[in-house]
Short mmCIF file of C-alpha atoms and ligand atoms in Angstrom, two decimals:
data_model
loop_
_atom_site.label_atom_id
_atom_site.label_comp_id
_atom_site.label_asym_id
_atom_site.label_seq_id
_atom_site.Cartn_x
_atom_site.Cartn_y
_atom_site.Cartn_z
CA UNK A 1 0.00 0.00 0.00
CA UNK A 2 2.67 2.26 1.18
CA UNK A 3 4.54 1.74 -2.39
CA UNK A 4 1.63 2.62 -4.28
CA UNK A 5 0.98 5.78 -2.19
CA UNK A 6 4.55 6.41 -2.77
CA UNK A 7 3.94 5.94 -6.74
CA UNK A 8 0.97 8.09 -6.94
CA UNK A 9 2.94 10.42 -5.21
CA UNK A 10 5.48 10.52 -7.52
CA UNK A 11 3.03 11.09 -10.72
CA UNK A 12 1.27 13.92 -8.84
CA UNK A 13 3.72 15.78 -8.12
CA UNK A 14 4.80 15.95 -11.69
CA UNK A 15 1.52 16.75 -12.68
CA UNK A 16 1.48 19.62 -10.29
CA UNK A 17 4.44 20.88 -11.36
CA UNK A 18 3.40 21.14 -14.58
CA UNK A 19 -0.12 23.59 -13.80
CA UNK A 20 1.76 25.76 -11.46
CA UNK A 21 4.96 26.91 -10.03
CA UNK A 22 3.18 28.21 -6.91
CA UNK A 23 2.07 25.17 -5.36
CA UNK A 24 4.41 23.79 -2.81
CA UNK A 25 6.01 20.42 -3.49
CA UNK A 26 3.73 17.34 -1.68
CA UNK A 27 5.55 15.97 1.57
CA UNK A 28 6.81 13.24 1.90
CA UNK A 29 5.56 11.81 4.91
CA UNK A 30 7.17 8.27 5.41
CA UNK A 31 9.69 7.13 7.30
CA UNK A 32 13.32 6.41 5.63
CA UNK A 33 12.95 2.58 5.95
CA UNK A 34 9.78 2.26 3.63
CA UNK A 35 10.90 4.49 1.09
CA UNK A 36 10.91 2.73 -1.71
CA UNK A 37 12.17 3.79 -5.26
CA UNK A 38 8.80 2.63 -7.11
CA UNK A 39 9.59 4.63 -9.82
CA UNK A 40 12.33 1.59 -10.98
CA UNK A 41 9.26 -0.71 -11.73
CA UNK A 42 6.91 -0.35 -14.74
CA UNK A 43 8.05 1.56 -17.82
CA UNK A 44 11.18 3.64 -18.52
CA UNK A 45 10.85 7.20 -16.75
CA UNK A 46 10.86 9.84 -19.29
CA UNK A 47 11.55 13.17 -16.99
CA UNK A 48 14.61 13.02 -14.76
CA UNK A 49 12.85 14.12 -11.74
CA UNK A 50 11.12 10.23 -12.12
CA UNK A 51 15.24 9.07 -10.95
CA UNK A 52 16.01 11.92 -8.33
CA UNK A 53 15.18 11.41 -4.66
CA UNK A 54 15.06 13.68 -1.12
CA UNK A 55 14.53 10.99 1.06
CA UNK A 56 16.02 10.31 3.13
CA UNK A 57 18.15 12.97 3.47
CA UNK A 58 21.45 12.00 5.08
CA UNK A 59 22.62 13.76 8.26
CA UNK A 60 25.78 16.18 8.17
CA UNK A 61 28.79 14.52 9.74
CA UNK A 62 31.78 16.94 10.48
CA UNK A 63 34.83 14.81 9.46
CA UNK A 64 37.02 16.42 12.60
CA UNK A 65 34.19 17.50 14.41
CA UNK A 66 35.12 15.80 17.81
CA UNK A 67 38.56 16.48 18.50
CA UNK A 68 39.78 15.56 15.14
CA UNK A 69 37.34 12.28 15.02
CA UNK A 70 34.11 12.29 12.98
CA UNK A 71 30.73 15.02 14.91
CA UNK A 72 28.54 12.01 15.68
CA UNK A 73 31.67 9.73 16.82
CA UNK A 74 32.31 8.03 20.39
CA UNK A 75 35.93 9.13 21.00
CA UNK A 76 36.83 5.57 23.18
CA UNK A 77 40.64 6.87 23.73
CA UNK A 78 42.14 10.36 23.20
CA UNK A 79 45.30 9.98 25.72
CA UNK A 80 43.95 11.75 28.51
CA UNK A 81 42.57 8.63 30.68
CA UNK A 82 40.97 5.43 31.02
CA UNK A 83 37.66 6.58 31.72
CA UNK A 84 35.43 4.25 29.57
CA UNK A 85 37.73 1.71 29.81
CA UNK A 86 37.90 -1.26 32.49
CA UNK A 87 39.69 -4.69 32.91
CA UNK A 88 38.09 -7.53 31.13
CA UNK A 89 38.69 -10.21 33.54
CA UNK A 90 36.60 -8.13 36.53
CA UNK A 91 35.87 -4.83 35.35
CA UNK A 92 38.18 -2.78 37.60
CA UNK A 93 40.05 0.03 37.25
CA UNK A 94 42.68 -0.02 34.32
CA UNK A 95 46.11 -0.78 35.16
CA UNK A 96 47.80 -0.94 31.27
CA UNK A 97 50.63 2.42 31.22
CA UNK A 98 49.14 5.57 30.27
CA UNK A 99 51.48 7.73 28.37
CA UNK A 100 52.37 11.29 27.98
CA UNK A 101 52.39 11.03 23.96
CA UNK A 102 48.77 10.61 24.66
CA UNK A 103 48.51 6.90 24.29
CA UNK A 104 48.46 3.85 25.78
CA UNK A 105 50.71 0.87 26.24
CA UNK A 106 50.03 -2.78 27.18
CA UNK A 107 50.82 -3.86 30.81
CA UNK A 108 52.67 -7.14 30.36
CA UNK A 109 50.13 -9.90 32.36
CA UNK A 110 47.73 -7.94 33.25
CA UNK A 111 45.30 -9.02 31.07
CA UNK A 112 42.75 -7.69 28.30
CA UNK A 113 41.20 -4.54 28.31
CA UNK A 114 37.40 -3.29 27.27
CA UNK A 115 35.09 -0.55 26.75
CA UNK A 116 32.44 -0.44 29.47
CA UNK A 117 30.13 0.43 26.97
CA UNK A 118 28.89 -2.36 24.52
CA UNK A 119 27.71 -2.07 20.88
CA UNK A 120 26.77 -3.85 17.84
CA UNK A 121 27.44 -2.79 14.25
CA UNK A 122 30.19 -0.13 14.14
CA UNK A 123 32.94 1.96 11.83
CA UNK A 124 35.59 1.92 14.02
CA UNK A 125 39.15 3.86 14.15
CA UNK A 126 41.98 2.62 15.91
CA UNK A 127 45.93 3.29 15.69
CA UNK A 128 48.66 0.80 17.12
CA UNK A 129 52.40 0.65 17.36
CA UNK A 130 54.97 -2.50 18.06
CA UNK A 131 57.88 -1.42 19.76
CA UNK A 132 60.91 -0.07 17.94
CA UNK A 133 62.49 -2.43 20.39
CA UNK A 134 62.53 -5.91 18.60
CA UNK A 135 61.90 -8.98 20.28
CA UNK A 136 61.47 -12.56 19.44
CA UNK A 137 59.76 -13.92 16.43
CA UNK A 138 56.70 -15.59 14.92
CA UNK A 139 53.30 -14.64 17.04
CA UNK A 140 55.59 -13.07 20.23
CA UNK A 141 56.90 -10.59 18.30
CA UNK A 142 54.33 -6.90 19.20
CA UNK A 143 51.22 -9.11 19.31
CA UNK A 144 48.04 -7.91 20.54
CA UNK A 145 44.60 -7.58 19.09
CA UNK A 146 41.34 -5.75 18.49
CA UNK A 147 38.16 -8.01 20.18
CA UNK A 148 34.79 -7.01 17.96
CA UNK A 149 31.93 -7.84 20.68
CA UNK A 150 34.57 -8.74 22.62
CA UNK A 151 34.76 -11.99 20.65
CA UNK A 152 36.20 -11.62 17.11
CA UNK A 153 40.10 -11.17 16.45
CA UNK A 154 41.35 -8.94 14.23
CA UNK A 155 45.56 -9.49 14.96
CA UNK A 156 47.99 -6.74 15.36
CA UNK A 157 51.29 -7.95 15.17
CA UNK A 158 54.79 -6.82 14.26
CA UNK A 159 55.08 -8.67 10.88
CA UNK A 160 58.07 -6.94 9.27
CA UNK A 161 60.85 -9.44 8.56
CA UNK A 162 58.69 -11.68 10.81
CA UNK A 163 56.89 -14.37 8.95
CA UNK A 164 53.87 -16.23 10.83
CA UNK A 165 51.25 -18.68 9.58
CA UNK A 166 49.20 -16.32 7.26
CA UNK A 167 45.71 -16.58 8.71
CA UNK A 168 47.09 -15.54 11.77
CA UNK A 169 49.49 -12.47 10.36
CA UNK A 170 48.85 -9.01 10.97
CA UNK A 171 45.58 -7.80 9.60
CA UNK A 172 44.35 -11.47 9.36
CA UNK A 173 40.84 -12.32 11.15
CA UNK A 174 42.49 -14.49 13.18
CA UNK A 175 42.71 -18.00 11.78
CA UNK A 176 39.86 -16.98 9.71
CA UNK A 177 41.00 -14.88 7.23
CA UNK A 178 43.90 -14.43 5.30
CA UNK A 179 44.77 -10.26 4.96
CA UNK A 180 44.93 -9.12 1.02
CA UNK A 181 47.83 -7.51 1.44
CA UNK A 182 50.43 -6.77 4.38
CA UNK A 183 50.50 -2.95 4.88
CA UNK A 184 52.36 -2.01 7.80
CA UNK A 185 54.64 1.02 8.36
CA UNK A 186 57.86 0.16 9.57
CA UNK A 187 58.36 -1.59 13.08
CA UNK A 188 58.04 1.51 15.71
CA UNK A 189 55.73 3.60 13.23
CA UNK A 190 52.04 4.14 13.93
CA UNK A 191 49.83 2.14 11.98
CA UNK A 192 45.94 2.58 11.29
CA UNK A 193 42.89 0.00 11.32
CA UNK A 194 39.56 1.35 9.79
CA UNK A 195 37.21 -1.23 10.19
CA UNK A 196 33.45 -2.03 9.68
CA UNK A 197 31.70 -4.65 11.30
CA UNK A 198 28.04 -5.81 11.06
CA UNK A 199 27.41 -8.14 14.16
CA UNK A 200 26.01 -11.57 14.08
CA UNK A 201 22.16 -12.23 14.46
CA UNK A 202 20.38 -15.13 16.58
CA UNK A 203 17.04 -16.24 17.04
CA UNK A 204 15.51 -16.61 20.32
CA UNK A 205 16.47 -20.51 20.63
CA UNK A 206 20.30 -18.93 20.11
CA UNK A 207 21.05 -20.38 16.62
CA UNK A 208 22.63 -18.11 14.36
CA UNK A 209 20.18 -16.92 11.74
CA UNK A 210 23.08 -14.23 9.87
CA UNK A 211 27.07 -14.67 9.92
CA UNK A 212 28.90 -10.79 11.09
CA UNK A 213 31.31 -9.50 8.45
CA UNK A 214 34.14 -7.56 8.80
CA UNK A 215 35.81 -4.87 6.52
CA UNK A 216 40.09 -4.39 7.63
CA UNK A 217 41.28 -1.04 5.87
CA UNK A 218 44.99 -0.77 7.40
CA UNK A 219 47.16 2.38 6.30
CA UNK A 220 44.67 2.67 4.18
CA UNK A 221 44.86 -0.49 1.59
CA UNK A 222 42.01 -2.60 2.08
CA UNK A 223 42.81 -6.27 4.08
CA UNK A 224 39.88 -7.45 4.85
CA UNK A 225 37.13 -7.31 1.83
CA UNK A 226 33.78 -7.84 4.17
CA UNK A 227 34.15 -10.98 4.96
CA UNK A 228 32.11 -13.63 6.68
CA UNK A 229 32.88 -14.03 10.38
CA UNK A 230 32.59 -17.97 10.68
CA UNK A 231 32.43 -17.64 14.62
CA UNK A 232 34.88 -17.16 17.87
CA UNK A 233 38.26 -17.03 16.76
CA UNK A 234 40.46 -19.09 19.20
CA UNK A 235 44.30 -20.11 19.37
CA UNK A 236 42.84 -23.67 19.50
CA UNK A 237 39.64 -25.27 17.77
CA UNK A 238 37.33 -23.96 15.74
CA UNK A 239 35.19 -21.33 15.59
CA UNK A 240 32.28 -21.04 17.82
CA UNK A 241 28.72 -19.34 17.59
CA UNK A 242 27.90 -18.26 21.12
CA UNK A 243 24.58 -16.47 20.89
CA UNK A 244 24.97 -12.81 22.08
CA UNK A 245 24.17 -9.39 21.90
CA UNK A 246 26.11 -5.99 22.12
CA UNK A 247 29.25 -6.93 23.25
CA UNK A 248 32.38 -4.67 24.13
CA UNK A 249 35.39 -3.52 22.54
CA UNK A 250 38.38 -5.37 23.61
CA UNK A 251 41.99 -4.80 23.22
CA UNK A 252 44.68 -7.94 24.03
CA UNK A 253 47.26 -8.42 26.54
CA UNK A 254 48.76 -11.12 24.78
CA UNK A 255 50.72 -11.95 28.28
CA UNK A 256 54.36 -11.90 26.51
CA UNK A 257 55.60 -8.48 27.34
CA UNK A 258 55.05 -7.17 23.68
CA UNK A 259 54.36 -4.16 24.86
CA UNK A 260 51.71 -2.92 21.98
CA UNK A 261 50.46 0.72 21.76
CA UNK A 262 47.24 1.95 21.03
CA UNK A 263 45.72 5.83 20.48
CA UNK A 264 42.86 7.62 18.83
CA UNK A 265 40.44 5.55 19.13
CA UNK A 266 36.86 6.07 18.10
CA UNK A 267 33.53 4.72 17.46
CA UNK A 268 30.06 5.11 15.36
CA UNK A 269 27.71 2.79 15.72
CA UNK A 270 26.35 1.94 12.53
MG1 MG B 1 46.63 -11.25 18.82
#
């Protein structure tokens, strides 16, 4: 019904516009989700107003709005403390070093970190640094790692003149998938991760009814090409499809003194 409102909609208003220039343009009264571009079906449009929509109009994001992040983002980490931030084994206080550069480094053995707040699909911005400092080889060499609902890896991980199995190299989803390319700056450089990630849906009995995806953009050069989270990603077994909800952000300790670094970091849910 509401597409062949939408339809007649469409033909009146040309016909209006036609008689007079007076008349005020017919609103649109329906909501951005049932809009539907009616105007595709049936024969070819012959005006180009028939192709040209104003719904819904998309809001206006300033692209350094928030202290250099996007107007509508969550900033999660700008340097100056841990305040949305707690301990994922028991939610206390944050112990990992707090810098004056205005980042943050992992505390060796302390464990992961997370953002008290939880969420579901986001764009998320996050920049990491191994240390200049090299130290042993394969996965012990600046690992850590960036938890989407606290569940799904994608690995950080000083790969330069450091080869690893690939699934689990830097930019991989961990033993998942394979990066398209290995883009990092040199060892002691900051790096960037852009990434997009559509959550997981279960029905009620817990079963998953839609796999989450992830999108990897690192320095820029896509790594990840939105692809199908198959479940938990784990250093042993296979993946797993716990039901859940909104889950937090989580950053890894990965408990071998590889002393990873982390700044601006921010969020928009999606
Ligand atoms: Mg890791």
């Amino acid at each position: 019904m509401t597409r062949f409102y939408l339809f007649s909609l469409g033909v009146l208003f040309l016909a209006c516009k036609g008689e007079s220039q007076d008349k005020e343009a017919p609103q649109q009264t329906t909501s951005p989700e049932v809009v539907v571009h009616e105007e595709y079906i049936g024969e070819e449009p012959t005006e180009p107003e028939q192709t040209e929509f104003y719904e819904p109009v998309p809001p206006v994001v300033n692209p350094i709005g928030n202290n250099g992040a996007p107007s509508d983002a969550i900033v999660l980490f700008d340097g100056s403390d841990f305040d949305l931030w707690e301990m994922s084994n028991d939610s206390s206080e944050v112990v990992w070093h707090l810098n004056d550069d205005r980042s943050m480094t992992v505390k060796d053995k302390t464990g992961d970190i997370q953002t008290k707040q939880k969420f579901g699909d986001v764009q998320l911005h996050i920049e990491w640094r191994s240390p200049a400092e090299v130290q042993r080889e394969g996965q012990n060499r600046g690992n850590s790692g960036i938890f989407l609902s606290g569940l799904y890896e994608v690995q950080v991980l000083d790969n330069n003149d450091n080869d690893t199995y690939v699934n689990g190299q830097v930019g991989s989803i961990y033993k998942q998938h394979v990066p398209l390319a290995k883009a990092s700056v040199p060892t002691g450089d900051w790096n960037t991760y852009d990434i997009i990630y559509h959550a997981p849906e279960f029905n009620s009995e817990g079963g998953k009814i839609k796999s989450g995806t992830i999108t990897v953009i690192h320095n820029g050069v896509l790594v990840q090409d939105h692809v199908e989270i198959k479940g938990t990603t784990p250093y042993i077994g296979w993946p797993k499809n716990p039901p859940h909800g909104k889950g937090p952000l989580k950053l890894q300790d990965h408990g071998d003194n590889s002393r990873v670094s982390y700044r601006n970091i921010w969020i928009r849910e999606l």
